[in-house]
Coordinates of C-alpha atoms and ligand atoms in Angstrom, one line a residue:
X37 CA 101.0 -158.8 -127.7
X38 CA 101.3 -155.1 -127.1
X39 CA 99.5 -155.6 -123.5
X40 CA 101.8 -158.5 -122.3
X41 CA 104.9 -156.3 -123.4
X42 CA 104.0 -153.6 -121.4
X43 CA 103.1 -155.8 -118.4
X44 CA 106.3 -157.5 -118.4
X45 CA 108.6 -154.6 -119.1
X46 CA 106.7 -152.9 -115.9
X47 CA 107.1 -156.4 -113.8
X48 CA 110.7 -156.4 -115.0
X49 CA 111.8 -152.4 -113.6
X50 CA 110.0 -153.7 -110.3
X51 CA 111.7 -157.1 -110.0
X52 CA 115.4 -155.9 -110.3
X53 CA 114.8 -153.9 -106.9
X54 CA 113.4 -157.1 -105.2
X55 CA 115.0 -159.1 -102.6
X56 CA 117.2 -161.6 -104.9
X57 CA 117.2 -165.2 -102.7
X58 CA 115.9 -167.2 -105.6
X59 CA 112.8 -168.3 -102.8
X60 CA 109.4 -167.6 -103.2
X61 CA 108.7 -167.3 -106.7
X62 CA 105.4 -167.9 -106.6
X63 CA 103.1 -167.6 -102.9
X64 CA 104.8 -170.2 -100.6
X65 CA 102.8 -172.8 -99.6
X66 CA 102.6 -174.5 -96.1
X67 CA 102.0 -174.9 -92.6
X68 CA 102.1 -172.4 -90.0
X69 CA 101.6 -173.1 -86.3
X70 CA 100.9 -169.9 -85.1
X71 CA 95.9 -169.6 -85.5
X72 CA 95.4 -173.1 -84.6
X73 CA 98.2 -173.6 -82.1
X74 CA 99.0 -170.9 -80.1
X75 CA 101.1 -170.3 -77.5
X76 CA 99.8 -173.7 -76.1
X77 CA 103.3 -175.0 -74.1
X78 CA 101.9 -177.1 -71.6
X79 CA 102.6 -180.4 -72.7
X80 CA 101.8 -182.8 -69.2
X81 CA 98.4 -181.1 -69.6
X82 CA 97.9 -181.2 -73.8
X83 CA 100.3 -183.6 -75.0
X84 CA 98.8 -183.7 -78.5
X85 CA 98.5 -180.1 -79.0
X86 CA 101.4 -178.5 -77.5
X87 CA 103.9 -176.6 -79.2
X88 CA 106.5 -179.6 -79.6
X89 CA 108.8 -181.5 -82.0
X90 CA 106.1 -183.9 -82.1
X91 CA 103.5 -181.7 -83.4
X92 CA 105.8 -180.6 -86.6
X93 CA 106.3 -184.1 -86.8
X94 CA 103.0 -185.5 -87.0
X95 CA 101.8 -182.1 -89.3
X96 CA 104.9 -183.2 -91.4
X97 CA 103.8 -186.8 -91.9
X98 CA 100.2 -185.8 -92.8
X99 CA 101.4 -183.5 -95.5
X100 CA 103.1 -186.3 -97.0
X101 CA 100.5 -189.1 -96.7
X102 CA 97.6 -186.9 -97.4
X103 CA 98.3 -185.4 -99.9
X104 CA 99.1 -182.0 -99.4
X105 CA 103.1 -182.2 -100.1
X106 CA 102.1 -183.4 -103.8
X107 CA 99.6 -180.4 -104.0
X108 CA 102.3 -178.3 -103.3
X109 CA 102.2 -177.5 -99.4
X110 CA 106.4 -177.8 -98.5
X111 CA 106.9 -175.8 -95.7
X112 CA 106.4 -176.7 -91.9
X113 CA 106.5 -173.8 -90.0
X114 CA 107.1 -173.2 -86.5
X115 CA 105.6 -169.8 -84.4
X116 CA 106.2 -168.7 -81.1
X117 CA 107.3 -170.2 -78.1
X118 CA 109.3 -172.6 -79.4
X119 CA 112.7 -171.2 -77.5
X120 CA 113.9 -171.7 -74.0
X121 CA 113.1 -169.1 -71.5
X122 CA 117.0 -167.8 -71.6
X123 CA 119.6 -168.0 -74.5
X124 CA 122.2 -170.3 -74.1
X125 CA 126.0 -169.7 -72.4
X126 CA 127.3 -168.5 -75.7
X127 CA 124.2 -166.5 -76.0
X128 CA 122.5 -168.4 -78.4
X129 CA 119.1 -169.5 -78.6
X130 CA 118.1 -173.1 -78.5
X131 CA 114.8 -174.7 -78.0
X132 CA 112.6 -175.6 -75.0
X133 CA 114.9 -179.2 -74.5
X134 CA 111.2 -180.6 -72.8
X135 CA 109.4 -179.9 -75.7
X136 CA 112.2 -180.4 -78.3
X137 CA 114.4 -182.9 -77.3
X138 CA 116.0 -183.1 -81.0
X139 CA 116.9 -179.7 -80.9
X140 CA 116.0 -177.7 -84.1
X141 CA 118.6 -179.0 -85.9
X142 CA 117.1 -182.6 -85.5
X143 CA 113.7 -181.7 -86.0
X144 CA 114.8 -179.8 -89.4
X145 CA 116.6 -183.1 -90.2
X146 CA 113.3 -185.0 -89.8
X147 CA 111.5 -182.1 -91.9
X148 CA 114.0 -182.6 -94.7
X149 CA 113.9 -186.6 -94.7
X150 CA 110.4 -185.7 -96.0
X151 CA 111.4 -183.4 -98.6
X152 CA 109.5 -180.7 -96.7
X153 CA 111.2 -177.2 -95.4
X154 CA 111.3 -175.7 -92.0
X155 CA 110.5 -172.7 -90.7
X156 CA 111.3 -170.9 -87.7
X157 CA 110.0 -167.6 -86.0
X158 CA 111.6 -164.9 -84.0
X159 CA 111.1 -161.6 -83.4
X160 CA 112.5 -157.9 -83.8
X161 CA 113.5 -156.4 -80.0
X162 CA 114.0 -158.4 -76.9
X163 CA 111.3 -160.5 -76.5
X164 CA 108.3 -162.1 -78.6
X165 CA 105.1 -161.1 -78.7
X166 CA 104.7 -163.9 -76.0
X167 CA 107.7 -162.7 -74.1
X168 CA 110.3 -165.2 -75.3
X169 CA 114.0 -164.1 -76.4
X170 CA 113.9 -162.8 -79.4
X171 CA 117.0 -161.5 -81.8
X172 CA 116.9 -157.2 -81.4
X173 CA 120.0 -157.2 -79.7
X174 CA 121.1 -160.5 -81.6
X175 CA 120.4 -160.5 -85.3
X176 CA 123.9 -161.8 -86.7
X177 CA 124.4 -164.6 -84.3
X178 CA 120.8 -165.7 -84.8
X179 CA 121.0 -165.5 -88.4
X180 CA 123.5 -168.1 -88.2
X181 CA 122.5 -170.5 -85.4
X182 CA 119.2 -170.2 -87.9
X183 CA 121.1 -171.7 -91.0
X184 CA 123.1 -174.0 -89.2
X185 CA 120.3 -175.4 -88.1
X186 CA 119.2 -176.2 -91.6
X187 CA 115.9 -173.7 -91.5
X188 CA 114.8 -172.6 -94.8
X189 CA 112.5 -169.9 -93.8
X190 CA 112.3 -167.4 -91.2
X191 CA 109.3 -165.3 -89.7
X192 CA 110.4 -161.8 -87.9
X193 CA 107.6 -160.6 -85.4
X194 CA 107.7 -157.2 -84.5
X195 CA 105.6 -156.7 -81.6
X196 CA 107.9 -156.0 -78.6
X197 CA 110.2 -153.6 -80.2
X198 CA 109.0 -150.1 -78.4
X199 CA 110.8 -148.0 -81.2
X200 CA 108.6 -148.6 -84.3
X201 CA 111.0 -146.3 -86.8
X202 CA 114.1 -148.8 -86.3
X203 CA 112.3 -150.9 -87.8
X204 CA 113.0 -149.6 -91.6
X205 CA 117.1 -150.5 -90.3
X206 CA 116.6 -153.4 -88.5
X207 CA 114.7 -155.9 -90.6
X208 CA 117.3 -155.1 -94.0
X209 CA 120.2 -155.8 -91.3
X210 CA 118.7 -159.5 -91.2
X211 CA 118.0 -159.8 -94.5
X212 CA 121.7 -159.0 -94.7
X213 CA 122.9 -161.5 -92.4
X214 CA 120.5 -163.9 -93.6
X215 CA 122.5 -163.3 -97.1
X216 CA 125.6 -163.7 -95.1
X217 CA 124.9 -166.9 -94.1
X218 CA 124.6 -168.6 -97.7
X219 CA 121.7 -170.4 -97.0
X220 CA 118.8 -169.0 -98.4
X221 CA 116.2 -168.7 -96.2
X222 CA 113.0 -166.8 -96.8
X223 CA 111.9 -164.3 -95.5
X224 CA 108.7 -163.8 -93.9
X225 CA 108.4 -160.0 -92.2
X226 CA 105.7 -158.2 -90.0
X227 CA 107.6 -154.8 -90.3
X228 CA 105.1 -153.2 -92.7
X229 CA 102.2 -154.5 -90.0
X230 CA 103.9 -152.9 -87.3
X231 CA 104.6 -149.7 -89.0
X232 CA 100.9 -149.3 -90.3
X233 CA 99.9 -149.9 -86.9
X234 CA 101.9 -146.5 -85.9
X235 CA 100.9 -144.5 -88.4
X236 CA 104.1 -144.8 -89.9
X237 CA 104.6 -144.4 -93.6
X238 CA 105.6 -147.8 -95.3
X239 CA 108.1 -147.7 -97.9
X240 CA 107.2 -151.2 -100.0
X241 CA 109.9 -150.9 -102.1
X242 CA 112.4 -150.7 -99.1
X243 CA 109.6 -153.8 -97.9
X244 CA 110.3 -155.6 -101.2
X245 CA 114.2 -155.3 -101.4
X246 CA 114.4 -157.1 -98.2
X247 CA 111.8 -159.3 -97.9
X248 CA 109.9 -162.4 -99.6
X249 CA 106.3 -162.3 -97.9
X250 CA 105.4 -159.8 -95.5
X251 CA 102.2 -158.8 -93.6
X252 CA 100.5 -156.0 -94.1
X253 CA 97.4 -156.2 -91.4
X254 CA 96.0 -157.5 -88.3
X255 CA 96.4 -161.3 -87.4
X256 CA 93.7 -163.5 -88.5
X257 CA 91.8 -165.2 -86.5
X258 CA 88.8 -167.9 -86.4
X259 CA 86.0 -166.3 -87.4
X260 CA 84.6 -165.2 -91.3
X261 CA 84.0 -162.2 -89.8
X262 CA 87.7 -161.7 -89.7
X263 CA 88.4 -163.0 -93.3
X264 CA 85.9 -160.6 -94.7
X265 CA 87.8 -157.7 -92.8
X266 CA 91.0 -158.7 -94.4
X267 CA 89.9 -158.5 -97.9
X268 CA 88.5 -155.1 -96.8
X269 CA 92.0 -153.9 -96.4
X270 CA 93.3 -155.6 -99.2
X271 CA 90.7 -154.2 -101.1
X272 CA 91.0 -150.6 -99.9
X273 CA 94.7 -150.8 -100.4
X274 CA 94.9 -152.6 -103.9
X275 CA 96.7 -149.5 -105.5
X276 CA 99.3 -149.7 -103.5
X277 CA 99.7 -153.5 -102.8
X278 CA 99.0 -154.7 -106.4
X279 CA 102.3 -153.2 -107.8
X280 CA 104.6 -154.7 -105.0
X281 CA 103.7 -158.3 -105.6
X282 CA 105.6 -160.4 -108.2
X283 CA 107.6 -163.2 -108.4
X284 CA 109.7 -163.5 -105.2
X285 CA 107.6 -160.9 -103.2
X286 CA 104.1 -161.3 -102.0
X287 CA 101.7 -159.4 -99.5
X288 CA 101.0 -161.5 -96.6
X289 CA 97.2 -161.7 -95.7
X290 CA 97.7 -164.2 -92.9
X291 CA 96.8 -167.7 -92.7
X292 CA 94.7 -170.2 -93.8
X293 CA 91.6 -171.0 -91.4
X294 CA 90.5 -173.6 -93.9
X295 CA 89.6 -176.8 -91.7
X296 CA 89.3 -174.6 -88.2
X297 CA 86.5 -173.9 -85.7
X298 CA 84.3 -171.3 -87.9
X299 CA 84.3 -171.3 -92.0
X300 CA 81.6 -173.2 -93.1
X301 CA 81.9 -175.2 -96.3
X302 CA 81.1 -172.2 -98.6
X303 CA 83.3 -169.7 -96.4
X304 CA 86.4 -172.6 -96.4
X305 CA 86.1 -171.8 -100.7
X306 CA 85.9 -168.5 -100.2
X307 CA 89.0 -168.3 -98.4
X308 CA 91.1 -170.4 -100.3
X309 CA 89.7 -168.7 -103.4
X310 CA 90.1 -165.1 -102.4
X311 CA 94.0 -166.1 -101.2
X312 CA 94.7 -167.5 -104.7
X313 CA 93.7 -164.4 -106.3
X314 CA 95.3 -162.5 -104.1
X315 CA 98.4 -164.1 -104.7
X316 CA 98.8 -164.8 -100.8
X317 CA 101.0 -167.4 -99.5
X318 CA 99.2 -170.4 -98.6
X319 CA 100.1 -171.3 -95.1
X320 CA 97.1 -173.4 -93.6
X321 CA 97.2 -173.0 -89.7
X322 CA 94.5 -176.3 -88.9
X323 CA 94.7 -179.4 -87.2
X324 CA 95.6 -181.9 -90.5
X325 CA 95.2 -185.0 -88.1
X326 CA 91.9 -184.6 -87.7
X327 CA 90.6 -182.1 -90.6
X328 CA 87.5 -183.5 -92.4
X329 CA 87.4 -184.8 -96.2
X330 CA 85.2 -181.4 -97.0
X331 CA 87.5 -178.6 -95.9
X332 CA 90.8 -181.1 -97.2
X333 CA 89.3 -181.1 -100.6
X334 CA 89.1 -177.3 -100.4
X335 CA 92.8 -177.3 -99.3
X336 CA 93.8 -179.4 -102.2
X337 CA 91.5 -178.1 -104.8
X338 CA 94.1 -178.3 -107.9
X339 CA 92.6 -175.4 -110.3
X340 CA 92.6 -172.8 -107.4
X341 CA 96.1 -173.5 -106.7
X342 CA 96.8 -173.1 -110.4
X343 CA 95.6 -170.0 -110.1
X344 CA 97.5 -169.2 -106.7
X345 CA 100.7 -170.6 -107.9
X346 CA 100.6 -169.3 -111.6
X347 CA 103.8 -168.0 -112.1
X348 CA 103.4 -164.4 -113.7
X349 CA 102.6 -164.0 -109.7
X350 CA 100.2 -160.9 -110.0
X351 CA 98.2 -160.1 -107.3
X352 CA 94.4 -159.9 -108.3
X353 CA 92.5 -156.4 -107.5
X354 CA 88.5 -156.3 -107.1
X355 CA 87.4 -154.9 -110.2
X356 CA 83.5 -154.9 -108.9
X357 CA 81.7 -154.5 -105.9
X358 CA 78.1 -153.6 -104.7
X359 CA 76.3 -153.9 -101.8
X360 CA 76.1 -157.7 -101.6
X361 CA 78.7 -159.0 -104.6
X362 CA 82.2 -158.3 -105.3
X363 CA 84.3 -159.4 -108.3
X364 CA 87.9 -159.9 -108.2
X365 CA 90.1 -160.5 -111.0
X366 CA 93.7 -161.8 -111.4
X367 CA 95.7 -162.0 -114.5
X368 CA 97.6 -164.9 -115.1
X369 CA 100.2 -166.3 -117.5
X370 CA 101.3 -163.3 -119.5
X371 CA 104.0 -165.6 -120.9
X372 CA 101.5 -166.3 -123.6
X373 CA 100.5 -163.6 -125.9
X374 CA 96.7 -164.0 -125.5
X375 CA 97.1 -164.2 -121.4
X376 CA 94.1 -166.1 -119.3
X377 CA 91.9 -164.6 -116.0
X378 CA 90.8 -165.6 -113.2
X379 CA 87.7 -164.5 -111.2
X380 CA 86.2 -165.2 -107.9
X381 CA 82.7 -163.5 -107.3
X382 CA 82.8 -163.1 -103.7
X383 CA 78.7 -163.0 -102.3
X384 CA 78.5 -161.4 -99.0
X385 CA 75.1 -161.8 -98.7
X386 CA 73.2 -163.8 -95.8
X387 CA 69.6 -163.5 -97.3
X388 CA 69.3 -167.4 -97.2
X389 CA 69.3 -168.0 -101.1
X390 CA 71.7 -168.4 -103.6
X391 CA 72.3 -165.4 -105.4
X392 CA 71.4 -165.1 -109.3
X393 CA 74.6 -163.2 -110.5
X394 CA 74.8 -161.7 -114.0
X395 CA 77.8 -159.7 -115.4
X396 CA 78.8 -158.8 -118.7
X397 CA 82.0 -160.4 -119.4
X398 CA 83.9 -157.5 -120.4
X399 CA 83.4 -156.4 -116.5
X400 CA 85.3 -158.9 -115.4
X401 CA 87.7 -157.0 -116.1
X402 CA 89.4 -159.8 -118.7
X403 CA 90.9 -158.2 -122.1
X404 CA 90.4 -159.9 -124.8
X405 CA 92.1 -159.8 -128.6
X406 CA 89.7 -162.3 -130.1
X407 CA 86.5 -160.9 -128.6
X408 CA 85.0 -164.7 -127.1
X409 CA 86.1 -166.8 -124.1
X410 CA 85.7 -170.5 -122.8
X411 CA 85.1 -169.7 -119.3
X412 CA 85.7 -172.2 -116.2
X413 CA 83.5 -173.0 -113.3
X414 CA 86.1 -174.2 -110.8
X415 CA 83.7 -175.2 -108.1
X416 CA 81.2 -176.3 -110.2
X417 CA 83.9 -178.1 -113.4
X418 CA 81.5 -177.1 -115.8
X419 CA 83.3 -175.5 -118.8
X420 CA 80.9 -172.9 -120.8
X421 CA 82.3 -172.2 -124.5
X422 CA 82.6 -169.2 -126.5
X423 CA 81.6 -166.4 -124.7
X424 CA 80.7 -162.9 -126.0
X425 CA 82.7 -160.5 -124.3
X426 CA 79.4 -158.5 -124.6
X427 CA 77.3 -161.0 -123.4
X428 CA 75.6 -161.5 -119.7
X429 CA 77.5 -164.8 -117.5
X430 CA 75.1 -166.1 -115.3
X431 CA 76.1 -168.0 -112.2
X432 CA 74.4 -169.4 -108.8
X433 CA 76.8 -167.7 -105.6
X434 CA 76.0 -169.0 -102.6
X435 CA 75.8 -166.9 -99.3
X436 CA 79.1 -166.2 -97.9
X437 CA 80.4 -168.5 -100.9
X438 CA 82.3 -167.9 -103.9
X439 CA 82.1 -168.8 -107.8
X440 CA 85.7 -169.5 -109.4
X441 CA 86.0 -168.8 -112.8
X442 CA 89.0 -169.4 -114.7
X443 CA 88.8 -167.8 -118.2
X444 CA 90.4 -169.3 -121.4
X445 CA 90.7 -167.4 -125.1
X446 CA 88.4 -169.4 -127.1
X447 CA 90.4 -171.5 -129.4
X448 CA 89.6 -171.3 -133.1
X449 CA 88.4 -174.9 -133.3
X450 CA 85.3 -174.1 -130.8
X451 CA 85.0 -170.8 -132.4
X452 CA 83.8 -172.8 -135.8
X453 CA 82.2 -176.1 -133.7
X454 CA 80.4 -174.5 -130.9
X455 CA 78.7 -171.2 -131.7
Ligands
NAG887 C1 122.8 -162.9 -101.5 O1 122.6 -161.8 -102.3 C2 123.2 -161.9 -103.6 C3 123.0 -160.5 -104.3 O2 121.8 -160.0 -104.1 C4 122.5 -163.0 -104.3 O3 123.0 -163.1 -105.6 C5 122.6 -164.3 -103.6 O4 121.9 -165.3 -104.2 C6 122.1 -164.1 -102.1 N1 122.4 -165.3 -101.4 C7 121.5 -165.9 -100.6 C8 122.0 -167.1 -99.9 O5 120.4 -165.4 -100.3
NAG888 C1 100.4 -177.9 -66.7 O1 99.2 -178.5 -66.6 C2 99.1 -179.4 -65.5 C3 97.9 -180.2 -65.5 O2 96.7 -179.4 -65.8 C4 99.2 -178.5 -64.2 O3 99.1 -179.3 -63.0 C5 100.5 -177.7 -64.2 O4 100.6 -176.8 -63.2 C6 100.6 -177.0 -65.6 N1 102.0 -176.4 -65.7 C7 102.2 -175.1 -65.9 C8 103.7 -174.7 -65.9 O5 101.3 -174.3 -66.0
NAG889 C1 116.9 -154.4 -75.7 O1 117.8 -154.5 -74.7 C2 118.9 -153.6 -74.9 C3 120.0 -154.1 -73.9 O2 119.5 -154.4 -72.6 C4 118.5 -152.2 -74.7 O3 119.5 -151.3 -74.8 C5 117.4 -151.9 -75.7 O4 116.8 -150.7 -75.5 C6 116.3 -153.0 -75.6 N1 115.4 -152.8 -76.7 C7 114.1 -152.7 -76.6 C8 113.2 -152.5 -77.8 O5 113.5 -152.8 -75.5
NAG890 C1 112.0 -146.1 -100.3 O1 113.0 -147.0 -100.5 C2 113.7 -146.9 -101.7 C3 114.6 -148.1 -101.8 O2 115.5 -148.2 -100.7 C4 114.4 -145.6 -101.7 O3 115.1 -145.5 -103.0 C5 113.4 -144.5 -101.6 O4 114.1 -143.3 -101.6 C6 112.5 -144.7 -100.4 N1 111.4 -143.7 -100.5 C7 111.2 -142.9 -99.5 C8 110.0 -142.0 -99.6 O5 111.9 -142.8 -98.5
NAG891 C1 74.7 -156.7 -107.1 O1 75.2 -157.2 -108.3 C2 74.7 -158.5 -108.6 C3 75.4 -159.0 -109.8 O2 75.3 -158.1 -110.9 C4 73.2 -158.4 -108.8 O3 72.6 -159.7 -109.1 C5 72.5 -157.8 -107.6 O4 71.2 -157.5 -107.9 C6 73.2 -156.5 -107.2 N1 72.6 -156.0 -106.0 C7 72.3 -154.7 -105.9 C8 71.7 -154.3 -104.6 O5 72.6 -153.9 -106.7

C-alpha cells in the first residue's frame, strides 16, 4: 500500500507538467518506414519497395490480416522522402504525385478504412535529413495541411537545422500549433537527440511538456551490435530517463529490427523484450510481406506486450549487470496494492552455451509484502509457484538471448497447495 502511494503521488506531480493530447498513454505501437525502407524513391527501378502509397498500403493490409492490428500495432507511419521536391503555389507541402497519386489525404483515408492511424514525418529547418522541404520556416501552415490531411501522428527530424539551441523554441511552437489545429496528433520529437548530439544540456521536462515520444540517441540500424549499444545508453542514462516516462510520454529508443537482415532468433526476443521493459514505443521498421512465422511470433508475442503496454507506463531500469548478464526490471500495475514485475535477463555472452543463471529473487529487484512469488517464464510458458524471495531462480539464457520473467504475488490458495 504505502509503496504504491508514494509511486503514484510521484507519477502524479510529474504527469500534470506533461504534454496533455490524451495520445500515447501507453508506448505506441506501429509501423515505421524509416530502418527497412529508406530513402529508397526510385520506383521504375524498385516498384515493390519504394517509398509509395502502395507500400503504406500493402504494410496496412498485412497489419490487419496478420494479425498485428489485433496485437495492438495501429499506426502506419511514413519517414522521409515522402514530399515533392518544392512546396506547392500556396506554399504548402504535398506529396511526390508519382509516388502518391492519392495524395496524403487519400492515403490517410485508406489508413482509416482499416482502423489504423497515419503518420507523417517532417523536419525542423529547411530541409530533411535527405534534403527534402521541411517546416523551419513553415511550422503553422504545416501543422494544419497535417491535420487536414487526417494524420494522427507526426515525427519532427532535426538534422538540417544549423542552430541546435532554437531548438528548445521551435519544437513547443509545433506542439502549439499542433494544439491549434484540434486534431490530436502525436508527437514524435528528435529534439533531445539533436541536442545531446551538441553537447547541449536537455531539459526533459521542457522535452515532456511538448512531446509524446521522443528520441534520445543515435538511429538504429541492422545489426545486434547496434541494439546492444542502445541499451548501453539507456542503461547509463536510467537516472535521468526513468523519471520522464509515464503515461503519455515515453523515451524513444528507435525501432524495431525484429524480422530484418541481422537479429537472429534469440536476438529478435531480445529486442522486443528489452523495448517492453523499457517502455519504448513499438514501431517495427521490417518488411511484413515477407517476414517469417519465427520473427512474427516474436512481434506478436502477447505477454511481452502486456508487459510493454501495462498501463502504469514505467520505464524499467537495469537493476544487475556483470560481465556477461544483465538484469532489468520494470514495475507494473501499481493500481493494485501488491503491484507485479517484470524481468528480462539480458545474456551478452557468445561462449556457445546456454548460460546457467542463478539470482536470488529479492535481486530482482521486485518488493514483496508477502514474502513468495509465482514467477513466469514468458518464452519458455512455464509458471514456477511460490517462490522464496530469499531463494536462488535458476534459468537457461541463451547467448545473445533473453529470459522473460513476469512475476505474480503468490496468491494465498498456492501458498497452502503448493509449498
Ligand atoms: C490542447 O491543449 C489543451 C490544454 O493543454 C488540451 O486540453 C487539449 O486536449 C489539447 N488539444 C489537442 C487537440 O491536442
Ligand atoms: C531509376 O532507375 C532506373 C532503372 O534502374 C534508371 O534508369 C533511372 O535513371 C533511375 N532514375 C533516377 C531518377 O535515378
Ligand atoms: C531557413 O531559411 C530561411 C529563409 O531563407 C533562413 O533565414 C534561415 O536561416 C534558414 N534556416 C536554416 C536553419 O538554414
Ligand atoms: C526546464 O523546463 C521547465 C519547464 O518549462 C522549466 O520550468 C525549468 O526552469 C527548465 N529548467 C532549466 C534548467 O532551464
Ligand atoms: C554473471 O552472473 C551470472 C548470474 O548470476 C552468473 O551465472 C555468472 O557466473 C556471472 N559471471 C561472472 C563472470 O561473474
Amino acid at each position: 500500500m504505502w509503496a504504491s502511494a508514494v509511486l503514484l503521488v510521484l507519477l502524479g506531480s510529474f504527469g500534470a507538467n506533461a504534454l496533455d493530447n490524451g495520445l500515447a498513454r501507453t508506448p505506441p505501437m506501429g509501423w515505421l518506414a524509416w530502418e527497412r525502407f529508406r530513402c529508397n524513391v526510385n520506383c521504375t527501378a524498385d516498384p515493390k519497395n519504394c517509398v509509395s502509397e502502395k507500400l503504406f498500403m500493402e504494410m496496412a493490409d498485412r497489419l490487419v490480416e496478420d494479425g498485428y492490428k489485433d496485437a495492438g500495432y495501429e499506426y502506419v507511419n511514413i519517414d522521409d522522402c515522402w514530399m515533392a521536391k518544392q512546396r506547392d503555389a500556396n506554399n504548402k507541402l504535398y506529396a511526390d504525385p508519382e509516388r502518391f497519386p492519392s495524395g496524403i489525404k487519400g492515403l490517410a483515408d485508406y489508413i482509416h478504412s482499416k482502423g489504423l492511424k497515419l503518420g507523417i514525418y517532417t523536419a525542423y529547418g529547411n530541409f530533411t535529413c535527405q534534403g527534402y522541404p521541411a517546416s523551419g520556416m513553415h511550422l503553422e501552415l504545416d501543422a494544419q495541411t497535417f491535420a487536414e490531411w487526417g494524420v494522427d501522428m507526426l515525427k519532427m527530424d532535426g538534422c538540417k537545422q544549423m542552430d541546435r539551441h532554437t531548438m528548445k523554441k521551435g519544437y513547443p511552437q509545433m506542439t502549439k500549433y499542433l494544439n491549434a489545429t484540434g486534431r490530436p496528433i502525436l508527437f514524435s520529437c528528435s529534439w533531445p537527440d539533436y541536442e545531446r548530439g551538441a553537447g547541449i544540456p536537455i531539459n526533459y521536462t521542457l522535452v515532456a511538456e511538448n512531446c509524446n515520444i521522443w528520441r534520445n540517441y543515435v538511429d538504429i540500424q541492422d545489426s545486434w551490435q547496434s541494439v546492444l549499444s542502445i541499451i548501453d545508453y539507456y542503461a547509463k542514462e536510467q537516472d535521468t530517463l526513468v523519471p520522464v516516462a509515464g503515461p503519455g510520454n515515453f523515451n524513444d529508443p528507435d525501432m524495431l529490427i525484429i524480422g530484418d537482415f541481422s537479429l537472429s532468433v534469440e536476438q529478435a526476443k531480445a529486442q522486443m523484450a528489452m523495448w517492453a521493459i523499457l517502455a519504448a514505443p513499438l514501431l517495427m521498421s521490417n518488411d511484413l510481406r515477407t517476414i517469417t512465422p519465427e520473427y512474427r511470433d516474436i512481434l506478436l508475442n502477447k505477454d511481452v506486450i502486456a508487459i510493454s503496454q501495462d498501463n502504469a507506463g514505467i520505464m524499467g531500469k537495469r537493476v544487475l549487470q556483470n560481465d556477461t548478464i544483465e538484469v532489468w526490471t520494470k514495475q507494473l500495475d501499481i493500481s493494485t496494492s501488491f503491484g507485479d514485475y517484470a524481468s528480462v535477463i539480458l545474456n551478452r555472452g557468445v561462449s556457445g552455451m546456454p548460460s546457467n543463471v542463478s539470482i536470488v529473487v529479492r535481486e530482482f529487484g521486485v518488493h514483496d509484502l508477502m514474502g513468495f512469488w509465482d514467477i513466469y517464464d514468458v518464452f519458455q510458458d512455464k509458471m514456477h509457484y511460490y517462490v522464496n524471495v530469499d531463494d536462488f531462480y535458476s534459468v537457461m539464457v541463451n547467448p545473445s538471448g533473453v529470459a522473460v520473467l513476469r512475476f505474480y504475488p503468490t496468491r494465498l490458495q498456492f501458498a497452502k497447495t503448493e509449498p
